[in-house]
Amino acid sequence: HLSCCSMENLYLLMGRELEELEEVPAGNILGIRGLEESVLKSATLSDSPVCPPFTPLNFEATPIVRVAIEPKHPSEMPKLVRGMRLLNQADPCAEVLIQETGEHVLVTAGEVHLQRCLDDLRDRFAKIEISVSKPIIPFRETVIRPPKVDMVNEDLGRQQKVAVIHQVKEEASQARLSDTLRLGPDGLVTLTTPNRQALVSVRAGPLPPEVTGLLESSSELIRTLELMNMSLREGRPMDVNPGTLEDIVKLKDQLTSLFQGRKWRNAVERIWAFGPRRSGPNILLNNIKEYSRPSVWQCLDPAGAEAAVLRDLDNSIISGFQLATLSGPMCEEPLMGVCFSIERWDMLSSANPVAPPEQRDLMEEYSNTLEVSQSTSEEMTSGSNKAEQRFDSASADCYGPVSGQLIAATKEACRHAFQAQPQRLMAAMYTCDIMATAEVLGRVYGVLGKREGRVLLEEMKEGTDMFLIKAVLPIAESFGFADEIRKRTSGLASPQLVFSHWEVINSDPYWVPTTEEEYLHFGEKADSENQALKYMNAVRRRKGLYVEEKIVEHAEKQRTLSKNK
């Protein structure tokens, strides 16, 4: 991006004051007026358009905590928008965006950074009263390999005990979608469109952790790869920097080396798409034997890509996959580290689509009505025939276009294939560095254990009585962590929190106790130690989704029952 602008004034930063100058000598930090319309976060200033730009600023802290903001008085919305735009320019680590729901969202690096940004927005930039939602903590949904031990570390053997709740959900799905949904014993889900014209079979599985990390760190390259493929299909090849092409080839080679084993043989060449948003850490594989579709690497070999032909409605499969990975079935959070394999895709005969029983009954009733009306007059007969033809054409399209039905079928098939595997939540984790003395070391460990933290390293600084503790802490448990640890240690320990990675929560949110040992260990409800269930219900409650919980278990045993008589 290149834009022209004129500098109005130059200022030399003198402590808290600005000194206006005609020119600033080299080696000083200066301020420039007149760039607010051209520079957002960082830019390279030059009097020559051929100057190569500097690399953008790289921050160790990643924005991860977000809140929704709105003015207390709706008439002040323009002031809030302008204030958030100024905050976005002033703070290089803050992000401002508008969600699909229309909410104005502020994304910050942590609790302290969030409070600082809100204070600046109230007092300096917008200068209005604002309402702030509770912090929105992101989660991810994934699947894992079937575990070999249960929640009390007992060997499962051959039984899939983690699928107890999934079996119940599958039976409910079979009862509701028995005409269109079929679930195989190996997790293969087959779903037919409502008009019985298309059939899709999908199987889900976990990606290797190394592949997931590589895809997450290479999202920009994958996005460029997708743009190149779109330009190639449209017949206008895209000019790309040779260095970018080398990076894409290197990414392909790295994926090839990471996909080890017979299960992943030729998996890189069979990649259909990445998701969500065509650049995420999930993969769609083409395992259809009779469909040799070009892979996502076709732009690296334009000659071979021209000979390949895409099937009709190919983009509908990709769109359904993108929708499925954008919001998972657990709590409508994006998926991460999941591989969906399309095993079968058949376009059935569309000459005589089979209507469901209720549709057939309606058509028969309507045809009987037309037969009665035909006996009235010849004009009525011709009119009824036209009406019958219109009804037949409407009944054939009552489910909408085939492309839309295939998108919905692919999405539902991916979601059911996901639920057929052991599901897990992934939590965003902070790396926590703490400096503490030996006297308060036990209290630090107590606070970390209370907030689901895990100590990775503890070492003593040579020549001092200070200990350096390195731990990981879920972001969902980090609010108020700094204040609590200072109170418990009388100010002798201070934490430093930086976003690190995504981590799978070991507990199954759908697990229920079934054996006597599990009832003794976890109780009848088994909700006291299930961290994943607590997080999942909190997200579902925030989004207005159904939460399976009992508000009152024994209504007849309330303390106020006798008083109200």
mmCIF file of C-alpha atoms in Angstrom, residues 99-422:
data_model
loop_
_atom_site.group_PDB
_atom_site.id
_atom_site.type_symbol
_atom_site.label_atom_id
_atom_site.label_comp_id
_atom_site.label_asym_id
_atom_site.label_seq_id
_atom_site.Cartn_x
_atom_site.Cartn_y
_atom_site.Cartn_z
ATOM 1 C CA GLN A 99 -18.325 -8.318 14.476
ATOM 2 C CA GLU A 100 -20.964 -9.815 12.197
ATOM 3 C CA THR A 101 -23.553 -8.988 14.873
ATOM 4 C CA GLY A 102 -22.699 -5.272 14.624
ATOM 5 C CA GLU A 103 -20.921 -5.082 17.988
ATOM 6 C CA HIS A 104 -17.864 -2.859 18.350
ATOM 7 C CA VAL A 105 -15.158 -5.037 19.892
ATOM 8 C CA LEU A 106 -11.875 -4.057 21.519
ATOM 9 C CA VAL A 107 -9.148 -6.742 21.594
ATOM 10 C CA THR A 108 -6.281 -6.339 24.072
ATOM 11 C CA ALA A 109 -3.326 -8.342 25.388
ATOM 12 C CA GLY A 110 -4.593 -8.854 28.931
ATOM 13 C CA GLU A 111 -6.477 -7.538 31.930
ATOM 14 C CA VAL A 112 -4.170 -4.593 32.723
ATOM 15 C CA HIS A 113 -3.896 -3.589 29.073
ATOM 16 C CA LEU A 114 -7.687 -3.765 28.758
ATOM 17 C CA GLN A 115 -8.207 -1.439 31.716
ATOM 18 C CA ARG A 116 -5.647 1.021 30.342
ATOM 19 C CA CYS A 117 -7.368 1.102 26.930
ATOM 20 C CA LEU A 118 -10.816 1.607 28.482
ATOM 21 C CA ASP A 119 -9.549 4.510 30.601
ATOM 22 C CA ASP A 120 -7.964 6.149 27.550
ATOM 23 C CA LEU A 121 -11.172 5.683 25.588
ATOM 24 C CA ARG A 122 -13.262 7.336 28.312
ATOM 25 C CA ASP A 123 -10.920 10.198 29.204
ATOM 26 C CA ARG A 124 -8.868 11.010 26.094
ATOM 27 C CA PHE A 125 -10.316 9.747 22.823
ATOM 28 C CA ALA A 126 -14.116 9.370 22.967
ATOM 29 C CA LYS A 127 -14.727 11.392 26.181
ATOM 30 C CA ILE A 128 -18.113 9.754 26.745
ATOM 31 C CA GLU A 129 -19.610 7.235 29.152
ATOM 32 C CA ILE A 130 -19.406 3.701 27.801
ATOM 33 C CA SER A 131 -20.817 0.305 28.721
ATOM 34 C CA VAL A 132 -18.398 -2.612 28.609
ATOM 35 C CA SER A 133 -19.318 -6.294 28.486
ATOM 36 C CA LYS A 134 -17.593 -8.984 30.483
ATOM 37 C CA PRO A 135 -14.314 -10.163 28.921
ATOM 38 C CA ILE A 136 -14.906 -12.604 26.071
ATOM 39 C CA ILE A 137 -12.426 -15.461 26.341
ATOM 40 C CA PRO A 138 -11.813 -17.400 23.107
ATOM 41 C CA PHE A 139 -11.814 -21.184 23.015
ATOM 42 C CA ARG A 140 -11.250 -23.744 20.284
ATOM 43 C CA GLU A 141 -12.854 -27.123 19.639
ATOM 44 C CA THR A 142 -10.951 -30.206 18.549
ATOM 45 C CA VAL A 143 -10.990 -34.000 18.514
ATOM 46 C CA ILE A 144 -8.420 -36.438 19.884
ATOM 47 C CA ARG A 145 -7.538 -40.079 19.470
ATOM 48 C CA PRO A 146 -9.696 -42.454 21.547
ATOM 49 C CA PRO A 147 -8.162 -42.475 25.061
ATOM 50 C CA LYS A 148 -6.990 -45.724 26.624
ATOM 51 C CA VAL A 149 -7.860 -44.882 30.247
ATOM 52 C CA ASP A 150 -10.948 -43.321 31.790
ATOM 53 C CA MET A 151 -11.271 -40.455 34.258
ATOM 54 C CA VAL A 152 -10.075 -42.619 37.175
ATOM 55 C CA ASN A 153 -7.130 -44.012 35.157
ATOM 56 C CA GLU A 154 -8.743 -47.415 34.645
ATOM 57 C CA ASP A 155 -7.988 -49.285 31.436
ATOM 58 C CA LEU A 156 -10.816 -49.001 28.934
ATOM 59 C CA GLY A 157 -9.782 -52.027 26.918
ATOM 60 C CA ARG A 158 -11.749 -52.264 23.699
ATOM 61 C CA GLN A 159 -14.830 -50.439 24.902
ATOM 62 C CA GLN A 160 -15.266 -46.838 23.825
ATOM 63 C CA LYS A 161 -16.461 -45.512 27.123
ATOM 64 C CA VAL A 162 -15.820 -41.918 26.194
ATOM 65 C CA ALA A 163 -18.613 -42.250 23.631
ATOM 66 C CA VAL A 164 -21.416 -42.902 26.132
ATOM 67 C CA ILE A 165 -22.921 -39.464 25.790
ATOM 68 C CA HIS A 166 -22.155 -39.390 22.061
ATOM 69 C CA GLN A 167 -24.195 -42.570 21.584
ATOM 70 C CA VAL A 168 -27.189 -40.920 23.215
ATOM 71 C CA LYS A 169 -26.835 -37.894 20.961
ATOM 72 C CA GLU A 170 -26.419 -40.104 17.916
ATOM 73 C CA GLU A 171 -29.594 -42.035 18.762
ATOM 74 C CA ALA A 172 -31.470 -38.764 19.042
ATOM 75 C CA SER A 173 -30.061 -37.652 15.714
ATOM 76 C CA GLN A 174 -31.011 -40.971 14.116
ATOM 77 C CA ALA A 175 -34.576 -40.576 15.378
ATOM 78 C CA ARG A 176 -34.783 -37.057 14.008
ATOM 79 C CA LEU A 177 -32.866 -37.520 10.737
ATOM 80 C CA SER A 178 -33.360 -41.240 10.122
ATOM 81 C CA ASP A 179 -34.201 -40.663 6.450
ATOM 82 C CA THR A 180 -31.069 -38.686 5.581
ATOM 83 C CA LEU A 181 -28.366 -39.505 8.164
ATOM 84 C CA ARG A 182 -26.382 -42.721 8.553
ATOM 85 C CA LEU A 183 -23.541 -43.265 11.036
ATOM 86 C CA GLY A 184 -21.046 -46.078 10.499
ATOM 87 C CA PRO A 185 -19.205 -47.940 13.264
ATOM 88 C CA ASP A 186 -15.854 -46.376 12.292
ATOM 89 C CA GLY A 187 -17.119 -42.792 12.532
ATOM 90 C CA LEU A 188 -18.090 -42.453 8.860
ATOM 91 C CA VAL A 189 -21.115 -40.159 8.541
ATOM 92 C CA THR A 190 -23.255 -40.322 5.398
ATOM 93 C CA LEU A 191 -25.839 -37.608 4.833
ATOM 94 C CA THR A 192 -28.263 -37.085 1.965
ATOM 95 C CA THR A 193 -29.731 -33.769 0.887
ATOM 96 C CA PRO A 194 -33.468 -33.299 1.603
ATOM 97 C CA ASN A 195 -34.425 -33.762 -2.068
ATOM 98 C CA ARG A 196 -32.354 -37.004 -2.267
ATOM 99 C CA GLN A 197 -30.245 -35.651 -5.157
ATOM 100 C CA ALA A 198 -26.809 -35.606 -3.462
ATOM 101 C CA LEU A 199 -25.018 -37.828 -0.960
ATOM 102 C CA VAL A 200 -21.903 -36.963 1.087
ATOM 103 C CA SER A 201 -19.815 -39.210 3.359
ATOM 104 C CA VAL A 202 -17.392 -37.554 5.804
ATOM 105 C CA ARG A 203 -14.944 -38.863 8.401
ATOM 106 C CA ALA A 204 -13.225 -36.651 11.009
ATOM 107 C CA GLY A 205 -9.940 -37.142 12.815
ATOM 108 C CA PRO A 206 -7.232 -35.213 14.675
ATOM 109 C CA LEU A 207 -4.283 -33.623 12.905
ATOM 110 C CA PRO A 208 -0.759 -34.127 14.276
ATOM 111 C CA PRO A 209 0.078 -31.294 16.719
ATOM 112 C CA GLU A 210 3.094 -30.271 14.629
ATOM 113 C CA VAL A 211 0.900 -29.841 11.549
ATOM 114 C CA THR A 212 -1.619 -27.757 13.493
ATOM 115 C CA GLY A 213 1.123 -25.446 14.776
ATOM 116 C CA LEU A 214 2.595 -25.058 11.292
ATOM 117 C CA LEU A 215 -0.786 -24.209 9.752
ATOM 118 C CA GLU A 216 -1.536 -21.681 12.488
ATOM 119 C CA SER A 217 1.791 -19.888 12.006
ATOM 120 C CA SER A 218 1.486 -19.932 8.188
ATOM 121 C CA SER A 219 -1.991 -18.420 7.850
ATOM 122 C CA GLU A 220 -0.743 -15.504 5.715
ATOM 123 C CA LEU A 221 0.993 -17.873 3.284
ATOM 124 C CA ILE A 222 -2.133 -20.027 3.039
ATOM 125 C CA ARG A 223 -4.236 -16.940 2.356
ATOM 126 C CA THR A 224 -1.846 -15.931 -0.444
ATOM 127 C CA LEU A 225 -2.014 -19.481 -1.814
ATOM 128 C CA GLU A 226 -5.809 -19.302 -1.937
ATOM 129 C CA LEU A 227 -5.716 -15.957 -3.777
ATOM 130 C CA MET A 228 -3.319 -17.429 -6.337
ATOM 131 C CA ASN A 229 -5.616 -20.404 -6.936
ATOM 132 C CA MET A 230 -8.665 -18.175 -7.362
ATOM 133 C CA SER A 231 -6.820 -15.989 -9.873
ATOM 134 C CA LEU A 232 -5.641 -19.075 -11.764
ATOM 135 C CA ARG A 233 -9.174 -20.493 -12.013
ATOM 136 C CA GLU A 234 -10.445 -17.152 -13.304
ATOM 137 C CA GLY A 235 -7.828 -17.163 -16.078
ATOM 138 C CA ARG A 236 -5.747 -14.231 -14.818
ATOM 139 C CA PRO A 237 -2.587 -15.529 -13.115
ATOM 140 C CA MET A 238 -1.457 -13.468 -10.141
ATOM 141 C CA ASP A 239 2.016 -11.910 -10.009
ATOM 142 C CA VAL A 240 3.695 -13.084 -6.818
ATOM 143 C CA ASN A 241 7.079 -12.285 -5.347
ATOM 144 C CA PRO A 242 9.558 -15.157 -5.992
ATOM 145 C CA GLY A 243 10.361 -15.166 -2.281
ATOM 146 C CA THR A 244 6.692 -15.856 -1.495
ATOM 147 C CA LEU A 245 6.653 -18.756 -3.961
ATOM 148 C CA GLU A 246 9.722 -20.218 -2.266
ATOM 149 C CA ASP A 247 7.986 -19.935 1.112
ATOM 150 C CA ILE A 248 4.925 -21.761 -0.254
ATOM 151 C CA VAL A 249 7.109 -24.568 -1.635
ATOM 152 C CA LYS A 250 8.879 -24.750 1.720
ATOM 153 C CA LEU A 251 5.509 -24.965 3.502
ATOM 154 C CA LYS A 252 4.485 -27.864 1.264
ATOM 155 C CA ASP A 253 7.754 -29.692 1.962
ATOM 156 C CA GLN A 254 7.343 -29.183 5.709
ATOM 157 C CA LEU A 255 3.804 -30.576 5.615
ATOM 158 C CA THR A 256 5.023 -33.584 3.638
ATOM 159 C CA SER A 257 7.687 -34.318 6.241
ATOM 160 C CA LEU A 258 5.233 -33.928 9.143
ATOM 161 C CA PHE A 259 2.546 -36.216 7.692
ATOM 162 C CA GLN A 260 4.086 -39.539 8.668
ATOM 163 C CA GLY A 261 2.509 -42.994 8.562
ATOM 164 C CA ARG A 262 0.314 -44.992 6.225
ATOM 165 C CA LYS A 263 -2.769 -43.057 7.298
ATOM 166 C CA TRP A 264 -1.366 -39.795 5.891
ATOM 167 C CA ARG A 265 0.128 -41.188 2.675
ATOM 168 C CA ASN A 266 -0.120 -38.569 -0.116
ATOM 169 C CA ALA A 267 -2.241 -36.417 2.215
ATOM 170 C CA VAL A 268 -0.547 -33.186 1.117
ATOM 171 C CA GLU A 269 -1.490 -33.741 -2.532
ATOM 172 C CA ARG A 270 -5.091 -34.544 -1.544
ATOM 173 C CA ILE A 271 -5.713 -31.332 0.410
ATOM 174 C CA TRP A 272 -8.983 -29.838 -0.811
ATOM 175 C CA ALA A 273 -9.134 -26.695 1.337
ATOM 176 C CA PHE A 274 -8.042 -25.072 4.585
ATOM 177 C CA GLY A 275 -10.493 -23.615 7.076
ATOM 178 C CA PRO A 276 -12.046 -21.623 8.583
ATOM 179 C CA ARG A 277 -11.905 -18.552 6.340
ATOM 180 C CA ARG A 278 -9.791 -20.596 3.900
ATOM 181 C CA SER A 279 -6.624 -20.106 5.962
ATOM 182 C CA GLY A 280 -7.203 -21.822 9.309
ATOM 183 C CA PRO A 281 -5.598 -24.821 11.035
ATOM 184 C CA ASN A 282 -8.107 -27.381 9.703
ATOM 185 C CA ILE A 283 -7.843 -29.476 6.549
ATOM 186 C CA LEU A 284 -10.366 -30.926 4.099
ATOM 187 C CA LEU A 285 -9.031 -34.027 2.299
ATOM 188 C CA ASN A 286 -10.268 -35.543 -0.945
ATOM 189 C CA ASN A 287 -10.542 -39.341 -0.563
ATOM 190 C CA ILE A 288 -13.065 -39.811 -3.381
ATOM 191 C CA LYS A 289 -11.618 -42.490 -5.647
ATOM 192 C CA GLU A 290 -13.419 -41.409 -8.821
ATOM 193 C CA TYR A 291 -12.673 -37.688 -8.395
ATOM 194 C CA SER A 292 -9.086 -36.618 -9.105
ATOM 195 C CA ARG A 293 -9.502 -33.015 -8.067
ATOM 196 C CA PRO A 294 -6.533 -30.606 -8.314
ATOM 197 C CA SER A 295 -5.024 -29.881 -4.912
ATOM 198 C CA VAL A 296 -4.493 -26.479 -3.345
ATOM 199 C CA TRP A 297 -0.916 -26.522 -4.673
ATOM 200 C CA GLN A 298 -2.048 -26.256 -8.302
ATOM 201 C CA CYS A 299 -0.708 -22.703 -8.577
ATOM 202 C CA LEU A 300 2.842 -24.078 -8.252
ATOM 203 C CA ASP A 301 2.299 -26.028 -11.495
ATOM 204 C CA PRO A 302 0.034 -23.945 -13.784
ATOM 205 C CA ALA A 303 0.503 -26.351 -16.723
ATOM 206 C CA GLY A 304 -0.949 -29.284 -14.785
ATOM 207 C CA ALA A 305 -3.734 -27.173 -13.314
ATOM 208 C CA GLU A 306 -5.116 -26.262 -16.738
ATOM 209 C CA ALA A 307 -5.735 -29.922 -17.578
ATOM 210 C CA ALA A 308 -7.667 -30.604 -14.359
ATOM 211 C CA VAL A 309 -11.426 -30.070 -14.324
ATOM 212 C CA LEU A 310 -13.551 -29.336 -11.256
ATOM 213 C CA ARG A 311 -16.859 -31.083 -10.731
ATOM 214 C CA ASP A 312 -20.057 -29.098 -10.606
ATOM 215 C CA LEU A 313 -20.907 -27.818 -7.114
ATOM 216 C CA ASP A 314 -17.289 -28.319 -5.997
ATOM 217 C CA ASN A 315 -17.390 -24.967 -4.240
ATOM 218 C CA SER A 316 -20.482 -26.047 -2.274
ATOM 219 C CA ILE A 317 -18.439 -28.753 -0.534
ATOM 220 C CA ILE A 318 -15.787 -26.175 0.375
ATOM 221 C CA SER A 319 -18.398 -23.696 1.640
ATOM 222 C CA GLY A 320 -19.990 -26.335 3.868
ATOM 223 C CA PHE A 321 -16.565 -27.206 5.268
ATOM 224 C CA GLN A 322 -15.832 -23.526 5.968
ATOM 225 C CA LEU A 323 -19.119 -23.107 7.847
ATOM 226 C CA ALA A 324 -18.522 -26.274 9.877
ATOM 227 C CA THR A 325 -15.022 -25.207 10.965
ATOM 228 C CA LEU A 326 -16.104 -21.653 11.774
ATOM 229 C CA SER A 327 -18.459 -22.755 14.568
ATOM 230 C CA GLY A 328 -18.267 -26.178 16.161
ATOM 231 C CA PRO A 329 -21.097 -28.179 17.745
ATOM 232 C CA MET A 330 -19.839 -27.916 21.343
ATOM 233 C CA CYS A 331 -20.203 -24.175 21.944
ATOM 234 C CA GLU A 332 -20.085 -22.571 18.464
ATOM 235 C CA GLU A 333 -16.353 -21.814 18.717
ATOM 236 C CA PRO A 334 -13.929 -22.301 15.767
ATOM 237 C CA LEU A 335 -12.381 -25.714 15.225
ATOM 238 C CA MET A 336 -8.638 -26.326 15.451
ATOM 239 C CA GLY A 337 -6.480 -29.276 14.435
ATOM 240 C CA VAL A 338 -9.279 -31.297 12.782
ATOM 241 C CA CYS A 339 -9.022 -33.160 9.483
ATOM 242 C CA PHE A 340 -12.242 -33.859 7.555
ATOM 243 C CA SER A 341 -12.008 -36.495 4.838
ATOM 244 C CA ILE A 342 -14.626 -36.644 2.076
ATOM 245 C CA GLU A 343 -14.954 -40.370 1.352
ATOM 246 C CA ARG A 344 -17.910 -40.249 -1.019
ATOM 247 C CA TRP A 345 -19.808 -37.666 -3.024
ATOM 248 C CA ASP A 346 -22.547 -38.863 -5.363
ATOM 249 C CA MET A 347 -25.032 -36.837 -7.368
ATOM 250 C CA LEU A 348 -28.104 -39.056 -7.570
ATOM 251 C CA SER A 349 -30.740 -39.045 -10.309
ATOM 252 C CA SER A 350 -32.748 -35.820 -10.222
ATOM 253 C CA ALA A 351 -35.459 -36.845 -12.679
ATOM 254 C CA ASN A 352 -37.954 -37.963 -10.034
ATOM 255 C CA PRO A 353 -36.937 -36.618 -6.661
ATOM 256 C CA VAL A 354 -38.545 -38.488 -3.781
ATOM 257 C CA ALA A 355 -40.650 -36.256 -1.578
ATOM 258 C CA PRO A 356 -41.150 -36.941 2.121
ATOM 259 C CA PRO A 357 -44.480 -38.461 3.278
ATOM 260 C CA GLU A 358 -45.990 -35.177 4.422
ATOM 261 C CA GLN A 359 -45.116 -33.575 1.077
ATOM 262 C CA ARG A 360 -46.682 -36.498 -0.829
ATOM 263 C CA ASP A 361 -49.878 -36.251 1.251
ATOM 264 C CA LEU A 362 -50.113 -32.552 0.501
ATOM 265 C CA MET A 363 -49.640 -33.175 -3.221
ATOM 266 C CA GLU A 364 -52.326 -35.901 -3.254
ATOM 267 C CA GLU A 365 -54.779 -33.677 -1.390
ATOM 268 C CA TYR A 366 -54.078 -30.841 -3.775
ATOM 269 C CA SER A 367 -54.529 -33.084 -6.838
ATOM 270 C CA ASN A 368 -57.871 -34.382 -5.478
ATOM 271 C CA THR A 369 -59.034 -30.805 -5.082
ATOM 272 C CA LEU A 370 -58.067 -30.121 -8.667
ATOM 273 C CA GLU A 371 -60.012 -33.184 -9.889
ATOM 274 C CA VAL A 372 -63.175 -31.914 -8.187
ATOM 275 C CA SER A 373 -62.731 -28.486 -9.694
ATOM 276 C CA GLN A 374 -62.269 -29.953 -13.194
ATOM 277 C CA SER A 375 -65.940 -31.062 -13.330
ATOM 278 C CA THR A 376 -67.240 -27.489 -13.138
ATOM 279 C CA SER A 377 -66.317 -26.097 -16.533
ATOM 280 C CA GLU A 378 -63.779 -26.356 -19.286
ATOM 281 C CA GLU A 379 -62.142 -23.073 -18.335
ATOM 282 C CA MET A 380 -61.750 -24.211 -14.769
ATOM 283 C CA THR A 381 -60.062 -27.386 -16.048
ATOM 284 C CA SER A 382 -57.430 -25.514 -18.005
ATOM 285 C CA GLY A 383 -56.785 -23.229 -15.047
ATOM 286 C CA SER A 384 -56.432 -26.153 -12.666
ATOM 287 C CA ASN A 385 -53.917 -27.858 -14.984
ATOM 288 C CA LYS A 386 -51.777 -24.743 -14.951
ATOM 289 C CA ALA A 387 -52.039 -24.564 -11.180
ATOM 290 C CA GLU A 388 -51.022 -28.231 -10.917
ATOM 291 C CA GLN A 389 -47.998 -27.599 -13.111
ATOM 292 C CA ARG A 390 -47.009 -24.629 -10.970
ATOM 293 C CA PHE A 391 -47.418 -26.732 -7.845
ATOM 294 C CA ASP A 392 -45.277 -29.544 -9.285
ATOM 295 C CA SER A 393 -42.498 -27.125 -10.182
ATOM 296 C CA ALA A 394 -42.733 -25.530 -6.739
ATOM 297 C CA SER A 395 -42.639 -28.924 -5.019
ATOM 298 C CA ALA A 396 -39.486 -29.852 -6.946
ATOM 299 C CA ASP A 397 -37.774 -26.696 -5.658
ATOM 300 C CA CYS A 398 -39.338 -26.636 -2.197
ATOM 301 C CA TYR A 399 -35.933 -27.275 -0.595
ATOM 302 C CA GLY A 400 -34.129 -24.569 -2.545
ATOM 303 C CA PRO A 401 -31.241 -24.866 -5.027
ATOM 304 C CA VAL A 402 -29.160 -28.037 -5.003
ATOM 305 C CA SER A 403 -26.022 -26.015 -4.284
ATOM 306 C CA GLY A 404 -27.510 -24.641 -1.074
ATOM 307 C CA GLN A 405 -28.716 -28.082 -0.003
ATOM 308 C CA LEU A 406 -25.227 -29.506 -0.613
ATOM 309 C CA ILE A 407 -23.661 -26.740 1.502
ATOM 310 C CA ALA A 408 -26.031 -27.504 4.385
ATOM 311 C CA ALA A 409 -25.540 -31.265 3.993
ATOM 312 C CA THR A 410 -21.736 -30.945 4.025
ATOM 313 C CA LYS A 411 -21.848 -28.730 7.083
ATOM 314 C CA GLU A 412 -24.115 -31.104 9.014
ATOM 315 C CA ALA A 413 -22.092 -34.132 7.929
ATOM 316 C CA CYS A 414 -18.890 -32.498 9.206
ATOM 317 C CA ARG A 415 -20.536 -31.614 12.514
ATOM 318 C CA HIS A 416 -21.859 -35.158 13.025
ATOM 319 C CA ALA A 417 -18.479 -36.625 12.048
ATOM 320 C CA PHE A 418 -16.877 -34.317 14.616
ATOM 321 C CA GLN A 419 -19.305 -35.504 17.304
ATOM 322 C CA ALA A 420 -18.594 -39.138 16.455
ATOM 323 C CA GLN A 421 -15.028 -38.659 17.768
ATOM 324 C CA PRO A 422 -13.838 -37.868 21.335
#
